[in-house]
Short mmCIF file of C-alpha atoms in Angstrom, two decimals:
data_model
loop_
_atom_site.label_atom_id
_atom_site.label_comp_id
_atom_site.label_asym_id
_atom_site.label_seq_id
_atom_site.Cartn_x
_atom_site.Cartn_y
_atom_site.Cartn_z
CA MET G 29 0.01 0.00 0.00
CA THR G 30 0.98 3.63 -0.41
CA ARG G 31 -0.40 7.05 0.61
CA ALA G 32 -2.37 9.44 -1.60
CA ALA G 33 -3.67 12.97 -1.08
CA ARG G 34 -7.12 13.56 -2.58
CA TYR G 35 -9.15 16.67 -3.25
CA LEU G 36 -12.68 15.97 -2.00
CA GLY G 37 -14.34 19.21 -3.03
CA ALA G 38 -15.47 22.03 -0.71
CA ARG G 39 -11.85 23.14 -0.01
CA THR G 40 -11.08 19.75 1.52
CA LEU G 41 -7.98 17.54 1.15
CA ALA G 42 -7.58 14.13 2.78
CA VAL G 43 -4.74 11.61 2.86
CA ALA G 44 -5.42 7.89 2.96
CA GLU G 45 -3.91 4.56 2.00
CA ALA G 46 -4.09 3.62 -1.67
CA ARG G 47 -3.22 0.52 -3.62
CA PRO G 48 -0.50 0.99 -6.28
CA VAL G 49 -1.79 0.52 -9.80
CA PRO G 50 0.15 -2.07 -11.84
CA PRO G 51 1.27 -0.62 -15.16
CA ALA G 52 -0.66 -1.73 -18.27
CA PRO G 53 1.17 -2.20 -21.58
CA GLY G 54 2.87 1.07 -22.50
CA GLN G 55 2.72 2.42 -18.93
CA VAL G 56 5.22 2.79 -16.07
CA ARG G 57 4.72 2.96 -12.33
CA ILE G 58 6.76 5.69 -10.59
CA ASP G 59 7.78 5.90 -6.94
CA VAL G 60 7.08 9.61 -6.48
CA ALA G 61 9.78 11.40 -4.46
CA TYR G 62 8.47 14.97 -4.46
CA THR G 63 5.50 16.92 -5.77
CA GLY G 64 5.35 20.69 -5.81
CA ILE G 65 2.20 22.67 -5.05
CA CYS G 66 1.40 25.24 -7.68
CA GLY G 67 -1.17 27.95 -8.36
CA THR G 68 -3.29 25.53 -10.39
CA ASP G 69 -3.53 23.24 -7.38
CA LEU G 70 -4.69 26.18 -5.27
CA HIS G 71 -7.34 26.97 -7.88
CA ILE G 72 -8.53 23.39 -7.64
CA LEU G 73 -8.76 23.60 -3.84
CA HIS G 74 -10.82 26.79 -4.16
CA GLY G 75 -13.30 24.99 -6.41
CA ALA G 76 -12.49 27.07 -9.49
CA MET G 77 -11.79 23.96 -11.57
CA ASP G 78 -14.59 21.67 -10.36
CA HIS G 79 -15.87 21.56 -13.93
CA ARG G 80 -12.73 19.61 -14.87
CA VAL G 81 -11.67 17.75 -11.74
CA ARG G 82 -13.44 14.49 -11.00
CA VAL G 83 -13.85 14.30 -7.23
CA PRO G 84 -12.34 12.56 -5.33
CA ALA G 85 -9.17 13.41 -7.22
CA VAL G 86 -5.46 12.94 -6.65
CA ILE G 87 -4.02 16.14 -8.09
CA GLY G 88 -0.46 17.46 -8.68
CA HIS G 89 1.93 17.48 -11.64
CA GLU G 90 5.21 19.18 -10.60
CA MET G 91 7.06 16.01 -9.63
CA SER G 92 10.18 13.88 -9.56
CA GLY G 93 10.76 10.24 -8.75
CA ARG G 94 12.15 6.92 -9.92
CA ILE G 95 10.70 4.20 -12.13
CA ALA G 96 9.46 1.34 -10.00
CA GLU G 97 7.88 -0.96 -12.58
CA LEU G 98 7.64 -1.19 -16.37
CA GLY G 99 4.56 -2.24 -18.29
CA GLU G 100 4.77 -4.58 -21.27
CA GLY G 101 6.35 -3.09 -24.35
CA VAL G 102 8.07 -0.15 -22.64
CA ARG G 103 11.53 0.40 -24.09
CA GLY G 104 14.31 2.86 -23.35
CA HIS G 105 13.61 3.05 -19.60
CA ALA G 106 14.73 0.92 -16.66
CA VAL G 107 13.60 0.39 -13.08
CA GLY G 108 15.43 2.88 -10.88
CA ASP G 109 15.80 5.58 -13.54
CA PRO G 110 15.16 9.11 -12.22
CA VAL G 111 12.36 10.80 -14.11
CA THR G 112 9.88 13.64 -14.19
CA VAL G 113 6.85 13.92 -16.48
CA MET G 114 5.52 16.32 -19.05
CA PRO G 115 1.87 15.92 -17.94
CA LEU G 116 0.19 16.46 -21.31
CA ASP G 117 -1.90 13.83 -23.08
CA TRP G 118 -3.11 15.05 -26.49
CA CYS G 119 -5.51 13.52 -29.00
CA GLY G 120 -3.31 13.77 -32.12
CA GLN G 121 -6.34 14.37 -34.34
CA CYS G 122 -7.72 17.88 -33.66
CA PRO G 123 -6.71 20.92 -35.80
CA ALA G 124 -4.05 22.01 -33.28
CA CYS G 125 -2.46 18.57 -33.17
CA ARG G 126 -2.55 18.17 -36.94
CA VAL G 127 -0.35 21.27 -37.40
CA GLY G 128 2.06 20.23 -34.63
CA HIS G 129 0.75 22.29 -31.68
CA THR G 130 -0.02 19.23 -29.60
CA HIS G 131 0.57 21.07 -26.32
CA ILE G 132 -2.58 23.14 -26.97
CA CYS G 133 -4.65 20.23 -28.22
CA HIS G 134 -8.39 21.07 -28.38
CA ARG G 135 -9.04 18.00 -26.22
CA LEU G 136 -5.95 18.17 -24.02
CA ASN G 137 -5.88 15.98 -20.93
CA PHE G 138 -3.71 17.87 -18.45
CA ILE G 139 -2.64 15.08 -16.15
CA GLY G 140 -3.02 16.03 -12.51
CA VAL G 141 -6.06 18.20 -13.30
CA ASP G 142 -8.19 16.32 -15.80
CA SER G 143 -6.91 12.93 -14.64
CA THR G 144 -5.04 11.39 -11.71
CA GLY G 145 -1.96 13.29 -10.54
CA SER G 146 1.24 12.84 -8.52
CA MET G 147 0.33 13.69 -4.90
CA GLN G 148 0.79 10.03 -3.98
CA GLY G 149 3.61 7.63 -3.28
CA SER G 150 3.03 5.50 -6.37
CA TRP G 151 1.82 6.90 -9.74
CA THR G 152 1.14 4.94 -12.91
CA VAL G 153 1.36 6.95 -16.16
CA PRO G 154 1.91 6.48 -19.91
CA ALA G 155 5.57 5.99 -20.71
CA THR G 156 5.22 8.62 -23.45
CA ILE G 157 5.08 11.43 -20.87
CA LEU G 158 8.30 10.45 -19.08
CA VAL G 159 11.22 12.86 -19.17
CA PRO G 160 14.54 11.25 -18.11
CA LEU G 161 16.65 13.12 -15.56
CA PRO G 162 20.40 13.39 -15.21
CA ALA G 163 21.67 10.94 -12.59
CA ASP G 164 23.45 13.74 -10.68
CA LEU G 165 20.37 16.01 -10.38
CA ALA G 166 18.87 16.06 -6.85
CA LEU G 167 15.26 14.90 -7.00
CA GLU G 168 14.04 17.84 -4.88
CA HIS G 169 15.54 20.21 -7.45
CA ALA G 170 14.04 18.17 -10.26
CA ALA G 171 10.54 18.88 -8.91
CA LEU G 172 11.11 22.44 -10.20
CA ILE G 173 11.57 21.37 -13.80
CA GLU G 174 7.87 21.55 -14.76
CA PRO G 175 7.41 25.19 -13.61
CA THR G 176 10.79 26.05 -15.08
CA ALA G 177 9.60 24.64 -18.42
CA VAL G 178 6.61 27.00 -18.19
CA ALA G 179 9.06 29.90 -17.85
CA VAL G 180 11.27 28.64 -20.65
CA HIS G 181 8.24 28.36 -22.97
CA ASP G 182 7.09 31.89 -22.08
CA VAL G 183 10.53 33.39 -22.69
CA ARG G 184 10.94 31.41 -25.92
CA ARG G 185 7.57 32.64 -27.20
CA SER G 186 8.57 36.24 -26.38
CA ARG G 187 11.62 36.01 -28.67
CA LEU G 188 13.63 37.76 -25.95
CA ALA G 189 17.27 38.23 -26.98
CA ALA G 190 20.45 38.97 -25.11
CA GLY G 191 20.80 42.71 -24.46
CA GLU G 192 17.07 43.38 -24.48
CA HIS G 193 15.15 44.70 -21.49
CA ALA G 194 12.35 42.65 -19.96
CA VAL G 195 9.81 43.66 -17.32
CA VAL G 196 8.14 40.94 -15.27
CA ILE G 197 4.92 41.99 -13.52
CA GLY G 198 4.44 39.73 -10.52
CA ALA G 199 7.03 37.95 -8.37
CA GLY G 200 5.25 34.74 -7.58
CA PRO G 201 6.94 31.44 -8.39
CA VAL G 202 6.35 31.63 -12.12
CA GLY G 203 7.31 35.30 -12.29
CA LEU G 204 10.59 34.59 -10.47
CA LEU G 205 11.33 31.71 -12.80
CA ILE G 206 10.58 33.82 -15.88
CA ALA G 207 12.89 36.54 -14.57
CA THR G 208 15.60 33.94 -13.88
CA VAL G 209 15.30 32.37 -17.32
CA ALA G 210 15.28 35.83 -19.00
CA ARG G 211 18.46 36.74 -17.09
CA ALA G 212 20.07 33.50 -18.22
CA ARG G 213 19.28 34.58 -21.80
CA GLY G 214 21.36 37.72 -21.25
CA ALA G 215 18.48 40.18 -20.88
CA ALA G 216 18.26 43.03 -18.37
CA VAL G 217 15.30 42.26 -16.09
CA THR G 218 13.10 44.43 -13.87
CA VAL G 219 10.50 42.82 -11.61
CA LEU G 220 7.43 44.76 -10.50
CA GLU G 221 5.77 43.52 -7.32
CA LEU G 222 3.47 45.16 -4.78
CA ASP G 223 4.12 42.70 -1.96
CA ALA G 224 7.20 43.59 0.14
CA HIS G 225 8.06 40.00 0.97
CA ARG G 226 7.97 38.89 -2.64
CA ARG G 227 10.11 41.91 -3.62
CA ALA G 228 12.63 40.85 -1.00
CA VAL G 229 12.72 37.31 -2.35
CA ALA G 230 13.33 38.62 -5.88
CA ALA G 231 16.01 41.00 -4.66
CA GLY G 232 17.62 38.12 -2.79
CA LEU G 233 17.96 36.34 -6.13
CA GLY G 234 19.87 39.35 -7.50
CA LEU G 235 16.96 40.73 -9.53
CA THR G 236 16.16 44.44 -9.89
CA THR G 237 12.85 45.04 -8.14
CA VAL G 238 10.40 47.95 -8.15
CA ASP G 239 7.33 48.69 -5.98
CA PRO G 240 4.82 49.95 -8.61
CA ALA G 241 2.84 51.70 -5.88
CA ALA G 242 5.78 53.82 -4.88
CA VAL G 243 7.24 55.05 -8.18
CA ASP G 244 6.18 56.05 -11.65
CA VAL G 245 7.05 52.73 -13.26
CA ALA G 246 6.73 53.95 -16.88
CA ARG G 247 9.18 56.78 -16.19
CA GLN G 248 11.58 54.45 -14.43
CA VAL G 249 11.56 51.94 -17.29
CA ARG G 250 12.17 54.77 -19.79
CA GLU G 251 15.13 55.92 -17.69
CA GLN G 252 16.53 52.38 -17.62
CA THR G 253 16.18 51.99 -21.38
CA GLY G 254 17.34 55.36 -22.74
CA ASP G 255 13.74 56.54 -23.16
CA ALA G 256 12.90 53.57 -25.40
CA GLY G 257 10.79 51.35 -23.08
CA ALA G 258 10.93 47.63 -22.45
CA ASP G 259 11.32 45.17 -25.30
CA VAL G 260 9.15 42.57 -23.54
CA VAL G 261 6.67 42.73 -20.68
CA PHE G 262 5.53 39.50 -19.05
CA GLU G 263 2.19 39.91 -17.26
CA VAL G 264 2.22 37.30 -14.51
CA SER G 265 0.14 38.94 -11.77
CA GLY G 266 -3.35 38.38 -13.11
CA SER G 267 -4.48 41.87 -12.14
CA ALA G 268 -6.51 44.26 -14.30
CA ALA G 269 -4.22 47.16 -13.34
CA ALA G 270 -1.18 45.29 -14.58
CA VAL G 271 -2.78 44.76 -18.00
CA ARG G 272 -3.49 48.46 -18.27
CA THR G 273 0.04 49.35 -17.17
CA ALA G 274 1.85 46.86 -19.39
CA THR G 275 1.32 48.63 -22.70
CA ASP G 276 2.67 51.88 -21.24
CA LEU G 277 5.98 50.17 -20.49
CA LEU G 278 6.70 48.79 -23.96
CA ALA G 279 9.05 50.16 -26.62
CA VAL G 280 8.07 50.48 -30.24
CA ARG G 281 7.25 46.99 -31.50
CA GLY G 282 7.50 45.66 -27.97
CA ARG G 283 5.93 42.34 -27.04
CA LEU G 284 3.37 41.84 -24.25
CA VAL G 285 3.31 38.21 -23.07
CA MET G 286 0.14 37.18 -21.25
CA VAL G 287 1.24 34.58 -18.74
CA ALA G 288 -1.41 34.91 -16.02
CA ILE G 289 -4.81 33.34 -16.43
CA HIS G 290 -7.37 36.14 -16.56
CA SER G 291 -10.80 34.69 -15.82
CA ARG G 292 -12.65 37.78 -17.09
CA PRO G 293 -12.12 40.29 -19.91
CA ARG G 294 -9.69 43.14 -19.22
CA GLU G 295 -9.25 46.66 -20.56
CA VAL G 296 -6.29 47.02 -22.92
CA ASP G 297 -4.99 50.25 -24.37
CA LEU G 298 -5.50 49.29 -28.02
CA HIS G 299 -4.56 52.79 -29.23
CA ARG G 300 -1.12 52.25 -27.71
CA VAL G 301 -0.98 48.84 -29.44
CA PHE G 302 -1.76 50.57 -32.73
CA TRP G 303 0.46 53.58 -32.19
CA ARG G 304 3.64 51.64 -31.30
CA GLU G 305 2.94 48.48 -33.33
CA LEU G 306 2.89 46.36 -30.19
CA GLU G 307 2.34 42.60 -30.14
CA MET G 308 0.33 40.60 -27.64
CA ILE G 309 1.45 36.98 -27.26
CA GLY G 310 -0.49 34.20 -25.52
CA VAL G 311 1.45 31.43 -23.76
CA ARG G 312 0.25 28.09 -22.42
CA VAL G 313 2.12 25.18 -20.85
CA TYR G 314 5.20 23.91 -22.77
CA GLN G 315 6.70 21.67 -25.39
CA ARG G 316 9.36 18.95 -25.13
CA ASP G 317 12.22 21.29 -26.07
CA ASP G 318 11.19 23.53 -23.16
CA TYR G 319 11.65 20.59 -20.78
CA GLU G 320 15.10 19.82 -22.11
CA GLU G 321 16.17 23.48 -21.62
CA ALA G 322 14.58 23.54 -18.14
CA ILE G 323 16.60 20.48 -17.13
CA ARG G 324 19.78 22.21 -18.26
CA LEU G 325 18.97 25.41 -16.37
CA VAL G 326 18.17 23.58 -13.14
CA ARG G 327 21.11 21.18 -13.39
CA ASP G 328 23.61 23.97 -14.11
CA GLY G 329 22.41 26.17 -11.26
CA HIS G 330 20.89 28.99 -13.36
CA VAL G 331 17.68 28.28 -11.45
CA PRO G 332 18.50 28.80 -7.75
CA SER G 333 16.55 25.75 -6.58
CA ASP G 334 17.53 25.82 -2.94
CA ARG G 335 16.38 29.43 -2.59
CA LEU G 336 13.11 28.84 -4.41
CA ILE G 337 12.15 25.76 -2.39
CA SER G 338 10.82 27.25 0.85
CA ARG G 339 10.25 23.96 2.61
CA ILE G 340 9.55 20.26 2.16
CA VAL G 341 6.67 18.75 4.14
CA ALA G 342 5.31 15.23 4.53
CA LEU G 343 2.45 14.20 2.27
CA ASP G 344 0.27 13.57 5.33
CA ASP G 345 0.55 17.31 6.09
CA VAL G 346 -0.76 18.35 2.69
CA ALA G 347 -3.68 20.40 4.08
CA GLU G 348 -1.34 22.45 6.24
CA ALA G 349 1.02 22.91 3.27
CA PHE G 350 -1.81 24.35 1.15
CA GLU G 351 -2.79 26.68 4.01
CA ALA G 352 0.80 27.90 4.31
CA LEU G 353 1.03 28.60 0.58
CA GLU G 354 -2.27 30.51 0.66
CA ALA G 355 -1.05 32.57 3.58
CA GLY G 356 2.00 33.82 1.65
CA GLY G 357 5.61 33.88 2.70
CA ASP G 358 6.57 30.72 0.80
CA VAL G 359 7.74 30.52 -2.81
CA LYS G 360 7.59 26.78 -3.50
CA ILE G 361 6.48 24.06 -1.10
CA LEU G 362 7.28 20.46 -1.96
CA LEU G 363 5.40 17.44 -0.68
CA ASP G 364 7.58 14.50 0.31
CA CYS G 365 5.63 11.65 -1.28
CA GLY G 366 7.88 8.95 0.16
CA GLY G 367 9.28 7.53 -3.05
CA ALA G 368 12.84 6.24 -3.54
CA ARG G 369 15.50 8.92 -3.55
#
């Protein structure tokens, strides 16, 4: 038997014994070492995704572990191999898939939301979603690869180049990772954040931070860029005010990257978009190349994993871990799911 954390609806999580699922042909069973809690998991707890989550549901998708068992026909993997997953299961037949955009499949199964996830000691998944890990990469650090892949995809979509100036609005976990990846690309990065604690975390990572409530941000960005404005703005906060501000910060032909999920329509200064020939770019999840780059960034220390992981807690304490993340003060909390290290 193993342990599994389940979302029961009504802001309730419970941990109980579960029986490991033997892998069918083409599947593998993973001993899960760590699972990170992300913003999507918090949305699930709040009931915002009850239309997709089948209660009771084991959620979670930011994970690392080792292969425990191989199903029939699985090749190229071995028991004991360290792995993470790219938790996307696409149909292969819809218009998006047919043109190669499988990550935004019209019928995408996001594993850990639409189907069973990794907040459990034993997890059985299709072998096709496995991503092998370097043997020398600590498994707690490897649990950051999925959110790092999000940041890599966002920066890749922005076409950010070395020497350009990027502004990141919002210093939550994804915002910090985007800023870190952008810096690794050779860009100058400014992070806007209202919350003093999050600003301090960003500053502690060596990032330039600004309190947008205390200064004229547009003027400051112009001063930093020789009156040109930012080449790219990443909107990661999800606030209406940030969307209105973002276009004011951009240079001619600047790119606005919409990272945050906005659940309602927002006002956008379309005259500014017209006047400066701005671009607005949507971003969603990641592709395989983003994972490979994320692994390199984490392995080589460009992502400061130890500073981003606030704490590691036992799976049995999952409810308290979610409460702590909601309260603020933590960047990334990992659940110790008990799998082989």
